[in-house]
Short mmCIF file of C-alpha atoms in Angstrom, two decimals:
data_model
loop_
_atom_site.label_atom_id
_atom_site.label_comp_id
_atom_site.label_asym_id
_atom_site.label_seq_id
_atom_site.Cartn_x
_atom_site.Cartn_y
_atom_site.Cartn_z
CA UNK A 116 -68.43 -84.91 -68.12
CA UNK A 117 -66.93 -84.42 -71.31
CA UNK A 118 -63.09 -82.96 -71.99
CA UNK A 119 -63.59 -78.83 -72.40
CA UNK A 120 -60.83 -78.56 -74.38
CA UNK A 121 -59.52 -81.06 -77.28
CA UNK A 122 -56.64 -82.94 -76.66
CA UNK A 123 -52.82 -82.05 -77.87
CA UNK A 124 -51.98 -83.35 -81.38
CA UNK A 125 -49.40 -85.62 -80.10
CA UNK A 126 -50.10 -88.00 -83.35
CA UNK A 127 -49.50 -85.66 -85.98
CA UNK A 128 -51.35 -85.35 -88.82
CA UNK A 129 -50.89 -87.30 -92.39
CA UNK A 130 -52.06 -85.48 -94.73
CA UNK A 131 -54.18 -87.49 -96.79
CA UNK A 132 -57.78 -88.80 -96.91
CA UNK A 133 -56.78 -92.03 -94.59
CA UNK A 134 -55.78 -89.57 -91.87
CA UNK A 135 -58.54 -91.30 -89.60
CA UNK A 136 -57.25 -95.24 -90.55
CA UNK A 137 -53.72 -94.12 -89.84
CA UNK A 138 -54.00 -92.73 -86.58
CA UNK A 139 -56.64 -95.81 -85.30
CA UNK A 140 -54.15 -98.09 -86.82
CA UNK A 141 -51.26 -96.11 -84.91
CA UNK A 142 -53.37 -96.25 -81.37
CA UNK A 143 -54.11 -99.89 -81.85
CA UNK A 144 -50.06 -100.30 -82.05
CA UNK A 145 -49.96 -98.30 -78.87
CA UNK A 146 -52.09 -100.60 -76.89
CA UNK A 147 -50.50 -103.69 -77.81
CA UNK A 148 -47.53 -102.36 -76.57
CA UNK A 149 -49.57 -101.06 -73.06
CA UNK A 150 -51.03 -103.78 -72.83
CA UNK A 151 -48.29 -106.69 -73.77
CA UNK A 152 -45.29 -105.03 -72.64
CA UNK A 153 -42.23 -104.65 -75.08
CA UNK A 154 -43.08 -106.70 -78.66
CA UNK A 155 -40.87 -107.10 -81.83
CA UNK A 156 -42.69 -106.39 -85.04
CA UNK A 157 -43.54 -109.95 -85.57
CA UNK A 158 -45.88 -110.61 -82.88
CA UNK A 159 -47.03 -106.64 -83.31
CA UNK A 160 -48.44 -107.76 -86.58
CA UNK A 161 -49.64 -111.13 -85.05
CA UNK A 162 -51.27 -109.22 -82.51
CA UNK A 163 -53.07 -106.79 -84.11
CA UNK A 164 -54.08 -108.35 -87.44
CA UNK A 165 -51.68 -105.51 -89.76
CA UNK A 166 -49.60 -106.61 -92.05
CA UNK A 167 -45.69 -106.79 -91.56
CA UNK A 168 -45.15 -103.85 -94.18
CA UNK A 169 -48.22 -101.79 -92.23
CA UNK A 170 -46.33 -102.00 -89.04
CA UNK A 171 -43.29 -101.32 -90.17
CA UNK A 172 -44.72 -98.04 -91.61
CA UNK A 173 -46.54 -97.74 -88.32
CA UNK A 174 -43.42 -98.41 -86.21
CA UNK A 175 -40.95 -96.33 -88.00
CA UNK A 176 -43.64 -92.80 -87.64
CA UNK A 177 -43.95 -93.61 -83.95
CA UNK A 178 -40.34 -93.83 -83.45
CA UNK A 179 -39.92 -90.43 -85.45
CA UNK A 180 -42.57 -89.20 -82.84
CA UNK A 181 -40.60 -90.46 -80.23
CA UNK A 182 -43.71 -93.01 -78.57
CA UNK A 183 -41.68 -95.56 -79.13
CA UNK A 184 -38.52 -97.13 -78.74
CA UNK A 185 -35.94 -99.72 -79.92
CA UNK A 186 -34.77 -102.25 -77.62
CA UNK A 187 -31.62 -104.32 -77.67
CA UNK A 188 -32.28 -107.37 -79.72
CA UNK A 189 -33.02 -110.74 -78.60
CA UNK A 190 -30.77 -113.41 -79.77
CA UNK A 191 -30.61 -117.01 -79.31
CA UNK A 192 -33.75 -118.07 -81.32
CA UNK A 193 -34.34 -119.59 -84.69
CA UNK A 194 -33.95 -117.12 -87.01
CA UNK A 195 -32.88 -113.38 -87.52
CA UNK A 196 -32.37 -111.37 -84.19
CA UNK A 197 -35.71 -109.59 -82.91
CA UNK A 198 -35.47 -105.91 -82.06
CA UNK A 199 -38.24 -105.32 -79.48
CA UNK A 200 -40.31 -102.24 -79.37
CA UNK A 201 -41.68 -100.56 -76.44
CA UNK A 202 -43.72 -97.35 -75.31
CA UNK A 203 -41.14 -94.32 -74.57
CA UNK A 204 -41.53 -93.45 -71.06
CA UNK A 205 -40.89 -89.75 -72.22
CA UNK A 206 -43.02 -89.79 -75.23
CA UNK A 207 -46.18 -88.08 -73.41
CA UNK A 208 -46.84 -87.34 -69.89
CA UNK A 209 -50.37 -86.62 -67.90
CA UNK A 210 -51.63 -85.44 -64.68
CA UNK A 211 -53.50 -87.01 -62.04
CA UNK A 212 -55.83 -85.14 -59.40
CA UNK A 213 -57.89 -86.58 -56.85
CA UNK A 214 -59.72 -84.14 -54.87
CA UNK A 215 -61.35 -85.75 -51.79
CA UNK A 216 -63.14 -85.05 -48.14
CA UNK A 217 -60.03 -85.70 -46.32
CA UNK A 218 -56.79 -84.54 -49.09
CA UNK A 219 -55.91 -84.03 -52.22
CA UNK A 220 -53.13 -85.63 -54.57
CA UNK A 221 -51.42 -84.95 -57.65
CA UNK A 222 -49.42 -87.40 -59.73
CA UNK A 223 -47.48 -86.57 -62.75
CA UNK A 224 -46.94 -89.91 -64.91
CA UNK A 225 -45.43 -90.97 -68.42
CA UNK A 226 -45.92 -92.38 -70.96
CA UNK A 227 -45.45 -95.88 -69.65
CA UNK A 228 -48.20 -94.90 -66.62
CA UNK A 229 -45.20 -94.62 -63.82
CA UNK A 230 -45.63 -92.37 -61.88
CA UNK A 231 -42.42 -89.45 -61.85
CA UNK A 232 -43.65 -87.12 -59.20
CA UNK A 233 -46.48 -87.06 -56.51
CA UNK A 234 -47.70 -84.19 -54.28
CA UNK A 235 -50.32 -84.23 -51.51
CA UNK A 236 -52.56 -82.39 -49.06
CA UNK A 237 -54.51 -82.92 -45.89
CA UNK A 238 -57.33 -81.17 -44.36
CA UNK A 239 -59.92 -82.01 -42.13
CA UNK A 240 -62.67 -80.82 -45.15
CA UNK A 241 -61.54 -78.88 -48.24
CA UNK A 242 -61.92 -74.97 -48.52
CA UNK A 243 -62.65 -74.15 -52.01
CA UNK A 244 -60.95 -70.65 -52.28
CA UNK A 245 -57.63 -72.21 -50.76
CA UNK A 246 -57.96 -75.38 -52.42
CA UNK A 247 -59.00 -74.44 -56.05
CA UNK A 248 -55.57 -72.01 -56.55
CA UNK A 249 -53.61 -74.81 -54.82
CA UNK A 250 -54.82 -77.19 -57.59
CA UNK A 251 -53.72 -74.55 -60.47
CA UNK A 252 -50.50 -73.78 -58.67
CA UNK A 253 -49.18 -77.63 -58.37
CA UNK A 254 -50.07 -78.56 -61.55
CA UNK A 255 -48.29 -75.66 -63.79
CA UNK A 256 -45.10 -77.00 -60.75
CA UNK A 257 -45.42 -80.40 -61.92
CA UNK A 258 -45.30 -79.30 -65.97
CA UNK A 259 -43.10 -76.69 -65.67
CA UNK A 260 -40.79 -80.11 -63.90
CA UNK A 261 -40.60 -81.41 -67.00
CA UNK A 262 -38.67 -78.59 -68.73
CA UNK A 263 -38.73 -78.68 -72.22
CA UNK A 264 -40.81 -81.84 -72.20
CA UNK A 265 -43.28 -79.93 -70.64
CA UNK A 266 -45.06 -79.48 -74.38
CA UNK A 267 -45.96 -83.29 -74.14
CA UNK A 268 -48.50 -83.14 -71.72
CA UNK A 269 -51.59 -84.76 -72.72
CA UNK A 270 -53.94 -83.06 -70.26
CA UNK A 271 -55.50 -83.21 -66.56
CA UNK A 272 -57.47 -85.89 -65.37
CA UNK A 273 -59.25 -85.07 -62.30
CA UNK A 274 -61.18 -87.59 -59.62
CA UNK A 275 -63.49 -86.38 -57.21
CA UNK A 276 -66.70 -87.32 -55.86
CA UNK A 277 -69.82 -86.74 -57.47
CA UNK A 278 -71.45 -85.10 -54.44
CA UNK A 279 -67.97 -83.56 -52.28
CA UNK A 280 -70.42 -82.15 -49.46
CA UNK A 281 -72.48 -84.92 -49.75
CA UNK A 282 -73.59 -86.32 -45.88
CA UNK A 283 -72.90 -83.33 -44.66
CA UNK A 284 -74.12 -84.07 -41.23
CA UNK A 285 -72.15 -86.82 -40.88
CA UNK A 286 -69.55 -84.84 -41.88
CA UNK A 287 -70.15 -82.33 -39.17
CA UNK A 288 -69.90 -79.65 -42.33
CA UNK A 289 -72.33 -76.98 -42.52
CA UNK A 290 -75.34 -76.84 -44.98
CA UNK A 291 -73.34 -73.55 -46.78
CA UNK A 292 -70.33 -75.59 -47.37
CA UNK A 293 -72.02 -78.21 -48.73
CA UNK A 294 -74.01 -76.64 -50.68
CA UNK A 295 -71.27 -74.85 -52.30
CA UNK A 296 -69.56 -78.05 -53.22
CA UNK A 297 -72.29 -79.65 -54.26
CA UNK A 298 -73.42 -77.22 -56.97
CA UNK A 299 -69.72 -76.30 -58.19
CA UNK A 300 -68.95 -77.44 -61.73
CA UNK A 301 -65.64 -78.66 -60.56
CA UNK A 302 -64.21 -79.82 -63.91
CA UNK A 303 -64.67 -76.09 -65.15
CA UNK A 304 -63.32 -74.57 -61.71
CA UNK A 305 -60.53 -76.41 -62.89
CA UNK A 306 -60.02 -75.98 -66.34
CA UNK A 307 -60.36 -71.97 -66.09
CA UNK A 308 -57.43 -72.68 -63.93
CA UNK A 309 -55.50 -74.55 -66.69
CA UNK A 310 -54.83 -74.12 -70.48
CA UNK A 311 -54.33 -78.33 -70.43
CA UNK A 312 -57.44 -80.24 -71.98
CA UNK A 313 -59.34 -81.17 -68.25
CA UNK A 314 -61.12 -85.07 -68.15
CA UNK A 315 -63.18 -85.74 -64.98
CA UNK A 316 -64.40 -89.10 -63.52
CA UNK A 317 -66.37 -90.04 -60.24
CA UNK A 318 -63.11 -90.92 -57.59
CA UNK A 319 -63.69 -94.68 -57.32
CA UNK A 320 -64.83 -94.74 -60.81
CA UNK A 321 -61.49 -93.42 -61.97
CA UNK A 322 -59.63 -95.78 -58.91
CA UNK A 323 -61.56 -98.31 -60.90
CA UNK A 324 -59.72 -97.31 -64.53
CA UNK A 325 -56.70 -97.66 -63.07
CA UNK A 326 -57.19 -101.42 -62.08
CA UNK A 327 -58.83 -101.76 -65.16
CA UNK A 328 -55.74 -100.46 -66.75
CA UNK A 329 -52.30 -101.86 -64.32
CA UNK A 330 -53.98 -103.81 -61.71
CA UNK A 331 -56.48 -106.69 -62.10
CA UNK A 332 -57.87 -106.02 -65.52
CA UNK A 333 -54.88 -107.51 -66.75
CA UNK A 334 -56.34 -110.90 -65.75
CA UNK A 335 -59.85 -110.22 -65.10
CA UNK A 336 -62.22 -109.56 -67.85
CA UNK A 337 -65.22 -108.50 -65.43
CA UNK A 338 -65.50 -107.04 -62.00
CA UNK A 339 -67.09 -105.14 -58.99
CA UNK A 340 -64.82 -103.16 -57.67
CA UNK A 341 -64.89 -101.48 -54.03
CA UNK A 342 -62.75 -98.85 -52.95
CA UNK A 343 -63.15 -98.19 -49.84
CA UNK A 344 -61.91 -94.71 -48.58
CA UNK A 345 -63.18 -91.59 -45.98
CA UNK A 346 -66.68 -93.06 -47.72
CA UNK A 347 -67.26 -96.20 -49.34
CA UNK A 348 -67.07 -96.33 -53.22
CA UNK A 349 -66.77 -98.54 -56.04
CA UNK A 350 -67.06 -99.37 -59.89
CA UNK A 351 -68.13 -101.55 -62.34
CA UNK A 352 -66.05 -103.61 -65.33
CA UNK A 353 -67.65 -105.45 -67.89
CA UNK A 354 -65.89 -107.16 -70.24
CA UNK A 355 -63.07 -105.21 -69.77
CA UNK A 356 -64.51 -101.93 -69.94
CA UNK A 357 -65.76 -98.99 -67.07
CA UNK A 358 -69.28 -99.22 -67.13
CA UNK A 359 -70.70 -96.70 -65.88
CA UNK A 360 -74.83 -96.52 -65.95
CA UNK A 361 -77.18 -93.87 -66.90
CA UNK A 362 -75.89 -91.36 -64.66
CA UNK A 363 -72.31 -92.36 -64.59
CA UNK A 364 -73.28 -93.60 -61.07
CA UNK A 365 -73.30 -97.35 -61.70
CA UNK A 366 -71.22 -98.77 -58.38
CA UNK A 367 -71.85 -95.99 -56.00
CA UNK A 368 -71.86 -98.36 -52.74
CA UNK A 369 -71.86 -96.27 -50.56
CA UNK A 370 -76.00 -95.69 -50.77
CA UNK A 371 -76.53 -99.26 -50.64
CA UNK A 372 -79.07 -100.24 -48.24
CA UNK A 373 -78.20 -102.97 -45.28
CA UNK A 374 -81.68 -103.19 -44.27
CA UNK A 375 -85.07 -103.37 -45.86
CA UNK A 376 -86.66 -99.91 -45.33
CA UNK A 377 -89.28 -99.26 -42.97
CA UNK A 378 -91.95 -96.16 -42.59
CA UNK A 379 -90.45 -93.33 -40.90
CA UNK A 380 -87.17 -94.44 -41.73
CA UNK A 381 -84.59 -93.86 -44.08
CA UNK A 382 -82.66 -96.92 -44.05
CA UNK A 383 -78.86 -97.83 -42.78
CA UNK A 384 -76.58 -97.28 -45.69
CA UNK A 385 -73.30 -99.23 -46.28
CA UNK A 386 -71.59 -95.98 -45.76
CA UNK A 387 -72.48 -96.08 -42.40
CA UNK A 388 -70.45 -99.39 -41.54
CA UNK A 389 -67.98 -99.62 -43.86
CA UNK A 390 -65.85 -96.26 -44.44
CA UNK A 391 -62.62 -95.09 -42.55
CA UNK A 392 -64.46 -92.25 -41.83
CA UNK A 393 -66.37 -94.46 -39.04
CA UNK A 394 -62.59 -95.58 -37.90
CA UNK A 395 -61.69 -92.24 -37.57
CA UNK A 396 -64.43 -91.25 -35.27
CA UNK A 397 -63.74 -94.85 -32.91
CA UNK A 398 -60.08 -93.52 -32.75
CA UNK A 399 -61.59 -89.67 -31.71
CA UNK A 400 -64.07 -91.61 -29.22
CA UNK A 401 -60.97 -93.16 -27.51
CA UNK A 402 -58.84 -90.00 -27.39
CA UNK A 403 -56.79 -91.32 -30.44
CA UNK A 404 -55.57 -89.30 -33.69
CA UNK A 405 -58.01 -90.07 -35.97
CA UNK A 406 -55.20 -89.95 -39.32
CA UNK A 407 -54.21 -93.55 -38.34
CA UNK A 408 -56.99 -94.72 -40.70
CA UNK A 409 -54.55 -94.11 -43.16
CA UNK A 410 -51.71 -95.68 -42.36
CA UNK A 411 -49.55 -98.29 -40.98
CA UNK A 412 -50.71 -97.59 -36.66
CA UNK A 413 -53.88 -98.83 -37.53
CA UNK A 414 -53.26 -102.53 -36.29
CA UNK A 415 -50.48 -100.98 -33.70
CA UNK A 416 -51.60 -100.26 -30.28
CA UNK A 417 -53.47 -98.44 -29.35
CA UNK A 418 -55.14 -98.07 -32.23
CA UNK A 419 -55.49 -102.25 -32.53
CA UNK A 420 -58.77 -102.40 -30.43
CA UNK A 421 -60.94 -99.43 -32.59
CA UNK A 422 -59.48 -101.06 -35.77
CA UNK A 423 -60.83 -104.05 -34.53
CA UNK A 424 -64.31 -103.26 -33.94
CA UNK A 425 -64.81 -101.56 -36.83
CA UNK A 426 -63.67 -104.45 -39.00
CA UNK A 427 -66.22 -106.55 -37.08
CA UNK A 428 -68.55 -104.06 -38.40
CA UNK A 429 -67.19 -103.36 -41.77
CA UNK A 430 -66.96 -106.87 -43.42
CA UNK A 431 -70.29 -108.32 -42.52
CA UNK A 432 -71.62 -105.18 -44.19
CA UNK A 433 -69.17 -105.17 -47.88
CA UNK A 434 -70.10 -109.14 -47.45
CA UNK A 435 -73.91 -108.07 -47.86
CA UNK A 436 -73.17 -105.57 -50.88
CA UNK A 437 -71.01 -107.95 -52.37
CA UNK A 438 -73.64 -110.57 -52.27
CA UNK A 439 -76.10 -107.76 -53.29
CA UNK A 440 -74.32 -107.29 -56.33
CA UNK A 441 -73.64 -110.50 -57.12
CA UNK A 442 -77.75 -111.72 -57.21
CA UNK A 443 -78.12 -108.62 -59.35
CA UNK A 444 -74.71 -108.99 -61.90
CA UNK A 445 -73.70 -112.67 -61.69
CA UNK A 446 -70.11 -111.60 -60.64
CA UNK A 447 -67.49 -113.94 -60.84
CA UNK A 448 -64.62 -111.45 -59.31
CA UNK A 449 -64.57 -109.00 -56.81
CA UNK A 450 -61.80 -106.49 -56.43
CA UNK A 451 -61.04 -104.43 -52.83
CA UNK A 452 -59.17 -101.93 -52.55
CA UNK A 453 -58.49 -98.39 -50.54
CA UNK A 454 -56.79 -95.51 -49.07
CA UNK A 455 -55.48 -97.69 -45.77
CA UNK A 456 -51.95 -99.88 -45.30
CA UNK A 457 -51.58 -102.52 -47.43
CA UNK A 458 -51.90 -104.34 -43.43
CA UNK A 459 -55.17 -103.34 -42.65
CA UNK A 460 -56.42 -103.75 -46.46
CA UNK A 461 -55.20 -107.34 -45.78
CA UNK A 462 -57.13 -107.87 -42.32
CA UNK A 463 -60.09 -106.59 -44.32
CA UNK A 464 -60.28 -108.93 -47.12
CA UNK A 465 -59.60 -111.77 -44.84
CA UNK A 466 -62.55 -111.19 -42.09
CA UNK A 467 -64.69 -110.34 -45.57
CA UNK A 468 -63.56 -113.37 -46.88
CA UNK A 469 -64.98 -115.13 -43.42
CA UNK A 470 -68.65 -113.26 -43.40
CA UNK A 471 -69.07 -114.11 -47.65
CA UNK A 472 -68.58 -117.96 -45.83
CA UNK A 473 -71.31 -116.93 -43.55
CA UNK A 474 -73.99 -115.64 -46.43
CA UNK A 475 -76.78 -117.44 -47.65
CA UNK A 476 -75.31 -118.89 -51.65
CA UNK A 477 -78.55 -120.48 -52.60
CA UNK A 478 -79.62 -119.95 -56.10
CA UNK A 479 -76.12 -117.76 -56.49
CA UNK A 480 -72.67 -118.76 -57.52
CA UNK A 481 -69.84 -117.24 -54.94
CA UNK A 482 -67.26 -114.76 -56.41
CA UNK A 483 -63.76 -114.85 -55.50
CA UNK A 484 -62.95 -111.55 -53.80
CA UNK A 485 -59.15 -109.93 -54.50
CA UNK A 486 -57.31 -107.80 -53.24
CA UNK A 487 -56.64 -104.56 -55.27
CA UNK A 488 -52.95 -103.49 -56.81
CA UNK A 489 -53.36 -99.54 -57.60
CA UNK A 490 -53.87 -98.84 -53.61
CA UNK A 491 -54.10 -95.43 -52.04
CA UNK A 492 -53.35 -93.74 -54.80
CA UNK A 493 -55.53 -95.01 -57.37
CA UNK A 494 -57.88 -91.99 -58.00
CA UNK A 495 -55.13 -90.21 -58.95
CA UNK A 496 -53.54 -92.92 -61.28
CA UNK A 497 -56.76 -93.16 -62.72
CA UNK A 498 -57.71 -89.31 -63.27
CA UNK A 499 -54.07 -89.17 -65.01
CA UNK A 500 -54.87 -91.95 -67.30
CA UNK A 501 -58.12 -90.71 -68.82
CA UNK A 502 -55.68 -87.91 -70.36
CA UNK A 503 -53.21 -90.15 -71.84
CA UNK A 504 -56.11 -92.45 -73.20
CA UNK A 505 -57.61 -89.97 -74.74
CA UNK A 506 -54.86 -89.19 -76.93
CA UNK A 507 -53.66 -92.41 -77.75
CA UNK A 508 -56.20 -95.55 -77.46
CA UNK A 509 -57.91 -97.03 -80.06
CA UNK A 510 -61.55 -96.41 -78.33
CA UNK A 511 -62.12 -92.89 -77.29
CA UNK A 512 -64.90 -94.25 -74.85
CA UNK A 513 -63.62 -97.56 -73.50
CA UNK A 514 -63.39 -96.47 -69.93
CA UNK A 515 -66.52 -94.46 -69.62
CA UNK A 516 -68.73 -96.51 -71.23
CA UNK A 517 -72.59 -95.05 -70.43
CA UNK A 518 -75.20 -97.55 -70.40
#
């Protein structure tokens, strides 16, 4: 879905037919510095092919539109003293929503992706008219927070599923709510709601940007990524970008089959074994509060023994799409992430790690599977970076890459 509204002018215009050069030269400068960390001009211009007396023209506008920032200088090398440059944490800001089946977040981060302020919400399934004016109401709180920074806000970038009433029997929501979900342009709900340019991605698909972006991209180049969450999700990097098929879809786990299908039958689905939203109904079939999914009790008693089961359940299954994927993409790396403890994202990578040791590797090579660094909040992270990429990288399209 494409941004309804154009983004701020937070690179302000030249004035002159090389406009267009200027700015791409001035976003490239901007991702070296995203991507690398603080850089003196030096290795800017080593980096980025420009010429010293290009980035110093560069450097100095950036500075005058406060994206970036002298640091103190290095000393003790041959040579003059360096003066490092680095993004201004102030310089811009974005927004971050994740709407999902069991909350809703909002994060408010700068310019350096950190985040400064986080909100959330819980609910057993979201009610649109309650929900949709709680959206509009906590994100003109978190601008108006920034007081008269507030004018630097890039925009909204808002994660949610592709199909929100989706398995609605499963669910236990009814065919009405479902429905209504299902057929609501979210993205507009929310930008009627909003005078801030609105970006929307699929949830894991935008969980998957923000590894992409301060997690594992750093290092890897290519990807699967699983998130899993109240449903199983993932994504797909390639080459360092989001790709993301024909219908945006590409690394929707959740649908994958476990089982050849047979007449009569519509197949077991890898949602089926390996979401929390299974956990949570082993903790209701014991009597136990099913919100311990999410958090630290899950390996505590007496939630141990349901965690347990469902982890025997769980990792044979992401083992299968994992080695699914991998006869299909020639993966080398595997990311995991989700919305549990770090604890229990642990105990799931390791008894995954044991059933991959169990598959059948002829003809394949074996990825190495890692654990995720974005965690429960990654939707979010990632919905709030499509903003602030969209007004400052190089490649307007370089995490939503269609097929």
């Amino acid at each position: 879905m494409p941004d309804t509204v154009g983004a701020p002018d937070l690179l302000r215009p030249r004035g002159s037919n090389q406009v267009g050069m200027r700015q791409f030269n001035e976003r490239v400068v901007l991702q070296a510095l995203r991507v690398h960390g603080s850089l003196p001009k030096a290795d800017l211009a080593r980096l980025t092919g420009l010429s010293a007396q290009t980035i110093g023209l560069i450097t100095a506008r950036l500075e005058e539109d406060q994206l970036v920032v002298k640091q103190s200088r290095v000393r003790g090398r041959i040579g003059q003293p360096s003066v490092p440059l680095a993004l201004n944490p102030d310089g811009a800001f974005a927004i971050g929503i994740k709407i999902g089946r069991r909350g809703c977040e909002w994060l408010l981060i700068d310019f350096a992706a950190r985040v400064r302020e986080q909100h959330a919400l819980s609910y057993a399934f979201p009610d649109a008219s309650k929900l949709l004016p709680a959206v509009a109401r906590h994100i003109q709180q978190l601008r108006d927070g920034l007081g008269p920074l507030a004018s630097r806000t890039a925009g909204v970038g808002l994660a949610a599923p592709f199909q929100l009433g989706g398995w609605h029997r499963m669910l236990g929501v009814s065919q009405a709510q479902s429905e209504l979900w299902n057929k609501m342009d979210l993205g507009a709900e929310i930008q009627a709601r909003t005078d801030l340019p609105v970006s929307f991605a699929r949830d894991t698909a935008a969980a998957c940007v923000a590894e992409l972006v301060s997690g594992r991209g750093h290092d890897l180049k290519s990807f699967l990524y699983i998130f899993v969450d109240t449903f199983v999700g993932g994504g797909l990097v390639v080459n360092s970008h989001l790709h993301t098929g024909v219908h945006g879809n590409a690394g929707a786990l959740a649908s994958l089959p476990l089982q050849p299908a047979r007449a009569g039958e519509a197949g077991t689905q890898l949602i089926s074994e390996a979401s929390l939203w299974e956990l949570e109904q082993g903790y209701r079939s014991a009597g136990l509060d099913a919100t311990a999914a999410y958090d630290e009790r899950a390996l505590q008693p007496p939630f141990a023994s349901a965690t347990q089961a469902w982890l025997t359940r769980a990792a044979p299954a992401l083992a299968h799409a994992i080695a699914s994927g991998t006869a299909v993409l020639d993966l080398g790396h595997v990311v995991m992430d989700g919305s549990m403890s770090r604890a229990l994202l642990d105990a799931l990578l390791a008894q995954t790690r044991v059933a991959l040791e169990r598959c059948n590797w002829e003809g394949l090579w074996r990825p190495q599977l890692h654990g995720g660094k974005a965690g429960a909040r990654a939707s979010a992270l990632g919905g709030a970076m499509l903003p602030l990429h969209a007004s400052f990288a190089p490649d307007h399209d370089v995490f939503l890459k269609a097929a």
